[in-house]
Every structure is written in C-alpha cells, then in structure tokens.
mmCIF file of C-alpha atoms in Angstrom:
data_model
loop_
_atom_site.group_PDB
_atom_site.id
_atom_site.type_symbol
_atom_site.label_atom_id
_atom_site.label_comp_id
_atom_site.label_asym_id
_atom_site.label_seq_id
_atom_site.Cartn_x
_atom_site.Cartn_y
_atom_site.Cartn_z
ATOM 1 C CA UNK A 1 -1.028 16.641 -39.027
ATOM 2 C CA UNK A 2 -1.123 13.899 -36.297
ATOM 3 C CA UNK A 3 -3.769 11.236 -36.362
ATOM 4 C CA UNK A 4 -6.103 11.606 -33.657
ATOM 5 C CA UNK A 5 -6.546 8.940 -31.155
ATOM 6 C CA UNK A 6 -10.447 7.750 -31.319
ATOM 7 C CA UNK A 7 -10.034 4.180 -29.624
ATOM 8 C CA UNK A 8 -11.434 4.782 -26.273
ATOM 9 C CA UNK A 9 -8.828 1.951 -24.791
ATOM 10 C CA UNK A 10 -5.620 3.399 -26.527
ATOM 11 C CA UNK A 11 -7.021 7.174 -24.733
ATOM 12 C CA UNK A 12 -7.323 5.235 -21.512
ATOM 13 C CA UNK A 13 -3.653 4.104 -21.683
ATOM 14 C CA UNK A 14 -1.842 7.528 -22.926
ATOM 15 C CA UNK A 15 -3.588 8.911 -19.658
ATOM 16 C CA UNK A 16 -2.628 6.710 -17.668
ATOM 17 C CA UNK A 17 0.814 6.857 -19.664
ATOM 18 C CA UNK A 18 1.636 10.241 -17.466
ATOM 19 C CA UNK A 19 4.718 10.321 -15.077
ATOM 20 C CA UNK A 20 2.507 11.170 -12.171
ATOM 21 C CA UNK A 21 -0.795 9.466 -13.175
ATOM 22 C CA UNK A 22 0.544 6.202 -13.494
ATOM 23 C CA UNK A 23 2.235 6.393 -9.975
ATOM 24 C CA UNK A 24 -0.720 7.749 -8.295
ATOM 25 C CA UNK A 25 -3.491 5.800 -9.925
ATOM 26 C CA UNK A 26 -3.103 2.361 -7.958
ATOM 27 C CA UNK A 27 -3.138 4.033 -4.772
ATOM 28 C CA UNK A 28 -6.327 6.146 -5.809
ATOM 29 C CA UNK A 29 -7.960 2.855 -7.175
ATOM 30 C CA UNK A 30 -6.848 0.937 -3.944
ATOM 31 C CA UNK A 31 -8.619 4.212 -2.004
ATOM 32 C CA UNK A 32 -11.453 4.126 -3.760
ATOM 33 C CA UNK A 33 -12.179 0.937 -2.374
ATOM 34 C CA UNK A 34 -11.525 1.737 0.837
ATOM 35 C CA UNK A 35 -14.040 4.759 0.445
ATOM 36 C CA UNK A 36 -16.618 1.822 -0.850
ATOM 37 C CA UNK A 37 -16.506 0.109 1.852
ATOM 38 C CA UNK A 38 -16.980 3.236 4.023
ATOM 39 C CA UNK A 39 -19.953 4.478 2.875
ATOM 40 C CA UNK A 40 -21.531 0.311 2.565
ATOM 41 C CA UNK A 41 -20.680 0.661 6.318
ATOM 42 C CA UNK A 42 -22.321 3.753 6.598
ATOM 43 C CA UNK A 43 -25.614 2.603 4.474
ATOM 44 C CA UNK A 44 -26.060 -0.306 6.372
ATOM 45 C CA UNK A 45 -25.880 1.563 9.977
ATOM 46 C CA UNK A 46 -28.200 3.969 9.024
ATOM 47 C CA UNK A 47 -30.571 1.091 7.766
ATOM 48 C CA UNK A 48 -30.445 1.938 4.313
ATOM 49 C CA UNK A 49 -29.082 -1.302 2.947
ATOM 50 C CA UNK A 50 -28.266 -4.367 4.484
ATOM 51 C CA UNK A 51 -24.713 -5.646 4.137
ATOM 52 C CA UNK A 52 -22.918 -7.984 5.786
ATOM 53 C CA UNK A 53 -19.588 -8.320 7.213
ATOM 54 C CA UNK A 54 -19.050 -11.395 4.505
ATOM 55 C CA UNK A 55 -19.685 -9.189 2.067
ATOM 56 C CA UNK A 56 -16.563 -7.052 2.747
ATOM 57 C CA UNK A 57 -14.596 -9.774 3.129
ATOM 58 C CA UNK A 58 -15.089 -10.739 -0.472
ATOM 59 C CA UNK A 59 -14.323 -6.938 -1.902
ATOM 60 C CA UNK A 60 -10.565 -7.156 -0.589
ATOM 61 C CA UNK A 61 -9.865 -9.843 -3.089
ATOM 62 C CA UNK A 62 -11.821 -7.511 -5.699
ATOM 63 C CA UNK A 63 -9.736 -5.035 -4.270
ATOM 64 C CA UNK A 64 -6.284 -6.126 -4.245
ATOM 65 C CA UNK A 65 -6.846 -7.959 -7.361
ATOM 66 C CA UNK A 66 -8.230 -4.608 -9.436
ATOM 67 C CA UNK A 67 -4.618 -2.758 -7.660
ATOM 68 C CA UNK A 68 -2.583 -5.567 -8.663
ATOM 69 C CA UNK A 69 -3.841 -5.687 -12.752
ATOM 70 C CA UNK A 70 -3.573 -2.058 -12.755
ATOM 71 C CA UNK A 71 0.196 -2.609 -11.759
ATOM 72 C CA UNK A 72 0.803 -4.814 -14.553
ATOM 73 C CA UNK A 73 -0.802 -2.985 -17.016
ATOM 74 C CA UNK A 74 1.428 -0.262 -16.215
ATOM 75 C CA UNK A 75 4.769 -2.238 -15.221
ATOM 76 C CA UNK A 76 7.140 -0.823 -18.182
ATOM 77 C CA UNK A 77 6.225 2.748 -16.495
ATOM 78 C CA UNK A 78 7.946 1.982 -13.332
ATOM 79 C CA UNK A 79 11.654 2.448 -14.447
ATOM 80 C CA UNK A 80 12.801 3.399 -11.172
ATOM 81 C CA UNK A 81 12.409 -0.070 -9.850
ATOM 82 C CA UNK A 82 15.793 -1.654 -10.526
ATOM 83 C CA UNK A 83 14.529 -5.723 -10.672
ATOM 84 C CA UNK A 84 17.881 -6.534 -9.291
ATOM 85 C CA UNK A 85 17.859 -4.623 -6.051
ATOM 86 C CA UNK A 86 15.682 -7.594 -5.058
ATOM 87 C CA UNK A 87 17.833 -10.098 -5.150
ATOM 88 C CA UNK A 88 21.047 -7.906 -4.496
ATOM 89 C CA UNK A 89 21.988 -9.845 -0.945
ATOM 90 C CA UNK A 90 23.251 -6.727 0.713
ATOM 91 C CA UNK A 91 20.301 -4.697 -0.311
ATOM 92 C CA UNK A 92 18.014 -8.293 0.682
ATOM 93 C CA UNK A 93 19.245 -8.319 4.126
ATOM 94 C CA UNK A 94 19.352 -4.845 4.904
ATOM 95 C CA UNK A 95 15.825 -4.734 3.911
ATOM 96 C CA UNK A 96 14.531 -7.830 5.944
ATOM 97 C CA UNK A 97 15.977 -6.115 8.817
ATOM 98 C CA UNK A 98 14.178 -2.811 8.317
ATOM 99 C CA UNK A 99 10.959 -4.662 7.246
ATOM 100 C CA UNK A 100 11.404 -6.818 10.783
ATOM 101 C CA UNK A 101 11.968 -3.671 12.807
ATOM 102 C CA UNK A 102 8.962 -1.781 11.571
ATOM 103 C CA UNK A 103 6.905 -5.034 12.296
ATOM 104 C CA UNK A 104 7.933 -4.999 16.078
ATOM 105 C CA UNK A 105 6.999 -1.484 16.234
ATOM 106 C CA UNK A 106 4.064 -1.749 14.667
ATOM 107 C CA UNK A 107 2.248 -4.323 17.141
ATOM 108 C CA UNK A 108 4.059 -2.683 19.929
ATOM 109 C CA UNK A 109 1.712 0.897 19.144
ATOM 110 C CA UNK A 110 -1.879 -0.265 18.735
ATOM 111 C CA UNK A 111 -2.578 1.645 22.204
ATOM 112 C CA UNK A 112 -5.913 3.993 22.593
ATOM 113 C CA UNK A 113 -3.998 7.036 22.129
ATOM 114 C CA UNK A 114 -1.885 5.864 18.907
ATOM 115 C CA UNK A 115 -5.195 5.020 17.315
ATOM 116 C CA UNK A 116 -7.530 6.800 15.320
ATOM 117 C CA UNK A 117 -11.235 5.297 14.005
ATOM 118 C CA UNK A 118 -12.351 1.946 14.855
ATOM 119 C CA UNK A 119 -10.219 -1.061 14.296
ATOM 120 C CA UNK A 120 -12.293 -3.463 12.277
ATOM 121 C CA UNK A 121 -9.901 -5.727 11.235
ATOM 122 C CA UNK A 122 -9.787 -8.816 8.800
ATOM 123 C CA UNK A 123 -10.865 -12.179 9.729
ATOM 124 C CA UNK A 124 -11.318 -14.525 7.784
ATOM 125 C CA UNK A 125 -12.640 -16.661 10.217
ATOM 126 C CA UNK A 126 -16.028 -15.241 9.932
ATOM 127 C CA UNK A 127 -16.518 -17.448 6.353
ATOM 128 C CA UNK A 128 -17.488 -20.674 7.746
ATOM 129 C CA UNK A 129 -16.963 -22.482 4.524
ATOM 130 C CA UNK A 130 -13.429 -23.526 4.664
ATOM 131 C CA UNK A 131 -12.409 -23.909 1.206
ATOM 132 C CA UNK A 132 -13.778 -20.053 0.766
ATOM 133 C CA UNK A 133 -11.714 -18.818 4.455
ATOM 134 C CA UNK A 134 -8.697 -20.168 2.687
ATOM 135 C CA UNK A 135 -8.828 -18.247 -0.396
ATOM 136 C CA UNK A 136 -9.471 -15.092 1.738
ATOM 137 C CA UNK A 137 -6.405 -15.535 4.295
ATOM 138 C CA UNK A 138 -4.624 -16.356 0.649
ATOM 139 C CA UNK A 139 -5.634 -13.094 -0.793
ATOM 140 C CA UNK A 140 -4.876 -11.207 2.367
ATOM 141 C CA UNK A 141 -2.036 -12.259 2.976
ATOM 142 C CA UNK A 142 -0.705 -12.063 -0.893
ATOM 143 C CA UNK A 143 -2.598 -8.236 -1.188
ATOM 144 C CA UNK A 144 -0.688 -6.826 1.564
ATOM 145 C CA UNK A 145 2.520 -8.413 1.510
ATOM 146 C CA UNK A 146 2.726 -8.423 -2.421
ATOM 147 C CA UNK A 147 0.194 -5.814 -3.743
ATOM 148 C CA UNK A 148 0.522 -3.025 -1.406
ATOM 149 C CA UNK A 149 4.329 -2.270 -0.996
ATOM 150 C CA UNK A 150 4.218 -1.805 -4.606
ATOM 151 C CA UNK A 151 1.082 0.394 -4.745
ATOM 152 C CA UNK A 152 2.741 2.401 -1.464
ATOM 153 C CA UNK A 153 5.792 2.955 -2.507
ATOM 154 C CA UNK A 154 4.973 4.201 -5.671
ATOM 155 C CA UNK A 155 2.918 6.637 -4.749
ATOM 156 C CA UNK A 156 4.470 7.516 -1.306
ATOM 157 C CA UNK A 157 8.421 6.867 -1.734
ATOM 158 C CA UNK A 158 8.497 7.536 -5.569
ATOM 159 C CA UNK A 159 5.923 9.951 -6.126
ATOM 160 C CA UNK A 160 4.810 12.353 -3.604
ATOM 161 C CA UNK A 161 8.138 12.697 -1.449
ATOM 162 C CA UNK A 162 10.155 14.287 -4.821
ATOM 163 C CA UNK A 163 7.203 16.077 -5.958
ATOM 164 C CA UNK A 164 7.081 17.447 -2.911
ATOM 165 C CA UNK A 165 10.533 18.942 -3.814
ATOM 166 C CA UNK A 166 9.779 19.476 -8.221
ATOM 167 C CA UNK A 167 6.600 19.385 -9.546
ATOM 168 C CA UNK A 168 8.681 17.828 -12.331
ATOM 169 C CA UNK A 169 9.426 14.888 -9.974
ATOM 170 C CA UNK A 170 11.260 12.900 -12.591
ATOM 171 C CA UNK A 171 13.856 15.309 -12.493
ATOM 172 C CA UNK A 172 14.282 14.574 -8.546
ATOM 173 C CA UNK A 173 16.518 11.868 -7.890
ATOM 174 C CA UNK A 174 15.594 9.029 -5.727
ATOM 175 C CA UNK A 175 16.452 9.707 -2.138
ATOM 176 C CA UNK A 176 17.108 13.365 -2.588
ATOM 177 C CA UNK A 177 16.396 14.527 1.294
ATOM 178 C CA UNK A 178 14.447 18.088 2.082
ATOM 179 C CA UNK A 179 12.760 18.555 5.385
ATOM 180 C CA UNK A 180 9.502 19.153 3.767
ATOM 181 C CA UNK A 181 9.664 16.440 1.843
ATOM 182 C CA UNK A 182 10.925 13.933 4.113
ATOM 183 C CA UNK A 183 8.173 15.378 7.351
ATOM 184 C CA UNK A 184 5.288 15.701 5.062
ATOM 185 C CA UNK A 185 5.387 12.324 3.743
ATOM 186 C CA UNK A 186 6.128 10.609 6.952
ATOM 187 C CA UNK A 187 2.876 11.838 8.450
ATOM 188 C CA UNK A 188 0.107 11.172 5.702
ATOM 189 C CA UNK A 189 1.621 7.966 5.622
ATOM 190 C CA UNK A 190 0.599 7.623 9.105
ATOM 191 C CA UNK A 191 -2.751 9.244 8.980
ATOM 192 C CA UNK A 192 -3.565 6.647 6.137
ATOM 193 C CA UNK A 193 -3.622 3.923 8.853
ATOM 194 C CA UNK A 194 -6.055 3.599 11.908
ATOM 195 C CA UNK A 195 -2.883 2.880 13.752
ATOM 196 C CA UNK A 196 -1.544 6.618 13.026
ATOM 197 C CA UNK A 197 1.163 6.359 15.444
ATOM 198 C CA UNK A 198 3.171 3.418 13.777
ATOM 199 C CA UNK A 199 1.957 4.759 10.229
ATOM 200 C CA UNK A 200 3.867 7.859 11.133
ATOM 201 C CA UNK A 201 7.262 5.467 12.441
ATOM 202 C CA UNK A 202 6.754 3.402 10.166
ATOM 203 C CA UNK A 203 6.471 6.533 6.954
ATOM 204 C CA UNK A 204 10.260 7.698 8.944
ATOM 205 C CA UNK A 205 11.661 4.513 9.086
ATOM 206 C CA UNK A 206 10.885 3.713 5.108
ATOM 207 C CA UNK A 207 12.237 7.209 4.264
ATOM 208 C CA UNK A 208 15.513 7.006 6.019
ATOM 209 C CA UNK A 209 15.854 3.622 4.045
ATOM 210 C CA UNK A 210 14.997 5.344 1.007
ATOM 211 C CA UNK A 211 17.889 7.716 1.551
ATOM 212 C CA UNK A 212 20.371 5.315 2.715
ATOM 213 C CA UNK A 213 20.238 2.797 0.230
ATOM 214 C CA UNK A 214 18.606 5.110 -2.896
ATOM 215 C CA UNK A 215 15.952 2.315 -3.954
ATOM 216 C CA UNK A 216 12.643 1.882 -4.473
ATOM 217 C CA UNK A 217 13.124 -1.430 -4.843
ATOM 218 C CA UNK A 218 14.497 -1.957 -1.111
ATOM 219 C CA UNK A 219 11.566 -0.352 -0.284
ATOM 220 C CA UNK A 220 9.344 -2.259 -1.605
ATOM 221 C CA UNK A 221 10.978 -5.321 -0.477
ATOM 222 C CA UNK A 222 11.260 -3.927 3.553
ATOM 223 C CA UNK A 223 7.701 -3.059 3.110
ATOM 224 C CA UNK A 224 6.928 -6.137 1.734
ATOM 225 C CA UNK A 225 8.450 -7.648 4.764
ATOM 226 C CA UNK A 226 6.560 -6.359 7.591
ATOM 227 C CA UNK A 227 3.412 -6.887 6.077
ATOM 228 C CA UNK A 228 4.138 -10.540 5.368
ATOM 229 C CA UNK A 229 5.306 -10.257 9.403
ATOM 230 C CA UNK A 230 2.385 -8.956 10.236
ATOM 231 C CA UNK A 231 -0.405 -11.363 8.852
ATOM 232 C CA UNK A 232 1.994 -14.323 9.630
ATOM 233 C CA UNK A 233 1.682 -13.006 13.297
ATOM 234 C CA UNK A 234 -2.292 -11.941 12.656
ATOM 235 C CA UNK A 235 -2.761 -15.899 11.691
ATOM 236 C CA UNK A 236 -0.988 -16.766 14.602
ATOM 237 C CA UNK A 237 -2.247 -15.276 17.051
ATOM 238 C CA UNK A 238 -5.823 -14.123 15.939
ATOM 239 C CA UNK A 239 -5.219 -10.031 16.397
ATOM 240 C CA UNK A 240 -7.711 -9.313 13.519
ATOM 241 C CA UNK A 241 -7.546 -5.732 14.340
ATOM 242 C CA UNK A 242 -3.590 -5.469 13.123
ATOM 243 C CA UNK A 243 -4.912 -6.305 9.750
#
C-alpha cells in the first residue's frame, strides 16, 4: 500500500505538480494581486482605510517577485518551452519584429473608446527618494518585460487556447488552430487589459505567431519584446498610463 504523503510542503508541490495547475497558478497568483490592489483602492475611497498611492507602488515588486519564484519553483514543469528557440536567430528576429509591431499598435489604441476602467498607471516618480524610484522603475521594467510573458503565455498560449480544444490539453499540440480556440483566447486576453482594444490585437497577433512558428518560446520572447518597448518608451516619455 502506498505511503501517504503527510508533509504539508511535499502536498503543496504534487498539487501544484498538475498539467493544468501549474500553468494556471502564476497567472491566478499574479491576479490575485491585482484583485488586492482593487479592493485597497476601493477601502480607501470609501474611507475605510487609508492607503496611499506609495503603497501600491511597493506591492508590484511583491507582486512580480511572488509570480516570478512561483515560476522557478515550477520550471522543470514547463517542457513545452524549448530553451533554444531563444536564441534560434530566425526564431529571435522573427520575434523582435512581432514584439515591435504589437508595441506600435499598442500606443497607437489608448483612445476613449478602446479603453475600459480608469488608467492609473505606474510612476515611479511619485517615490521621491531616489535610490527607492530606481528600484521600482527596475522592478517594473524587469516584471513586465521578464516576469509576465512567461506567466501570459503559459496560461494564455499554452494553456487555455488547447484546452479550449481537449480538456486533456497535453494531448493538443502547440499551435493546433480551431476557431474557438483561436477567437476565445484573443478576446479575454484583451479584456484583461484596461486598453481592451490592443489586448484584443495584441491576443491575435501572439496567436497567429503561435501558429506560424509552433513555440511558446517565440512567444514569450515577442511578448517579452513589446513590453520591454513599452516601458523603455513609458521612461521616455512619461505616459504612466501605458504601464
């Protein structure tokens, strides 16, 4: 008869161990703090508790920091990311470009209609201490262009878009199209971001690569791109809202 699993940690892992759990958890986590800082939002204009804009400024480090050790812990899962796509040069390029043209569109729709919710933003600039503003333009910066893609695409471009197709999504291949699939995806993507109207371009234009080039990987990378584009162009010319 099998041993039964008492260590609390050991439980943790084996259910986080799952094909779907361990590709869905990081985004959930990385929700959950967006959720947090909802309802803080929410206390504080109803008068319930005071917090301050500084203080949720310091939870996106917390934030991308919880996503990102959650990744690790759960790297060896991941076996659809082939660790060579990123360095393939055809794959590379073809990505940079696709990363770059979701970046134009991106700042190009931040128009009333295309927008949903009020654009906060990030800016760092609000921390007068400077040693402290750098760390949080660091952590920015390095959470979206570095921690999120990963997180995303998991969840979006490995997950949801073939169980969409087999609940026994491992079976799906990556970049299998079906209408469903490839529709569905494209526009919860969208209506993650305030900026539904590029999340929904930008949910196509990820999925097509996904199809054409069959990797996660380029995916990642692309995505990785236009969010590096994006706070590179935030820094420079002080659009806190895009971020």
């Amino acid at each position: 008869m099998p041993r039964a699993i008492t260590n609390p940690f050991l439980l943790f892992h084996r259910f986080l161990s799952g094909d779907a759990v361990c590709r869905t958890a990081p985004f959930a986590l990385y929700m959950a703090f967006i959720a947090l800082e909802e309802v803080l939002q929410f206390l504080s204009g109803k008068g319930v508790t005071a917090v301050s804009e500084q203080v949720r400024l310091f939870l996106y480090p917390v934030k991308a920091g919880s996503v990102a050790l959650l990744l690790f812990l759960l790297r060896k899962q991941y076996t659809e990311i082939v660790s060579r796509d990123f360095i393939r040069p055809a794959t590379a390029f073809a990505a940079l470009g696709v990363g770059l043209g979701v970046f134009a569109l991106w700042i190009s729709m931040d128009f009333p209609a295309a927008t949903m919710g009020t654009l906060r933003g990030y800016d760092p600039y609000l921390c007068r201490e400077e040693g402290i503003r750098i760390f949080l333009t660091v952590s920015r910066l390095a959470g979206a262009a570095l921690v999120v893609p990963f997180m995303e695409e998991l969840f979006w471009r490995s997950f949801l878009i073939r169980y969409i197709i087999a609940h026994d999504f491992t079976t799906v291949p990556l970049g299998r199209f079906t209408w469903p699939s490839f529709l569905i995806t494209a526009v919860l993507f969208g209506l993650e971001h305030n900026l539904f109207l590029a999340g929904i371009t930008a949910g196509i234009i990820y999925n097509l690569f996904l199809y054409l080039s069959r990797s996660l990987a380029a995916c990642i990378l692309a995505h990785g791109v236009t969010n590096l584009a994006l706070g590179l162009y935030v820094l420079h010319t002080g659009k806190w809202h895009f971020w």
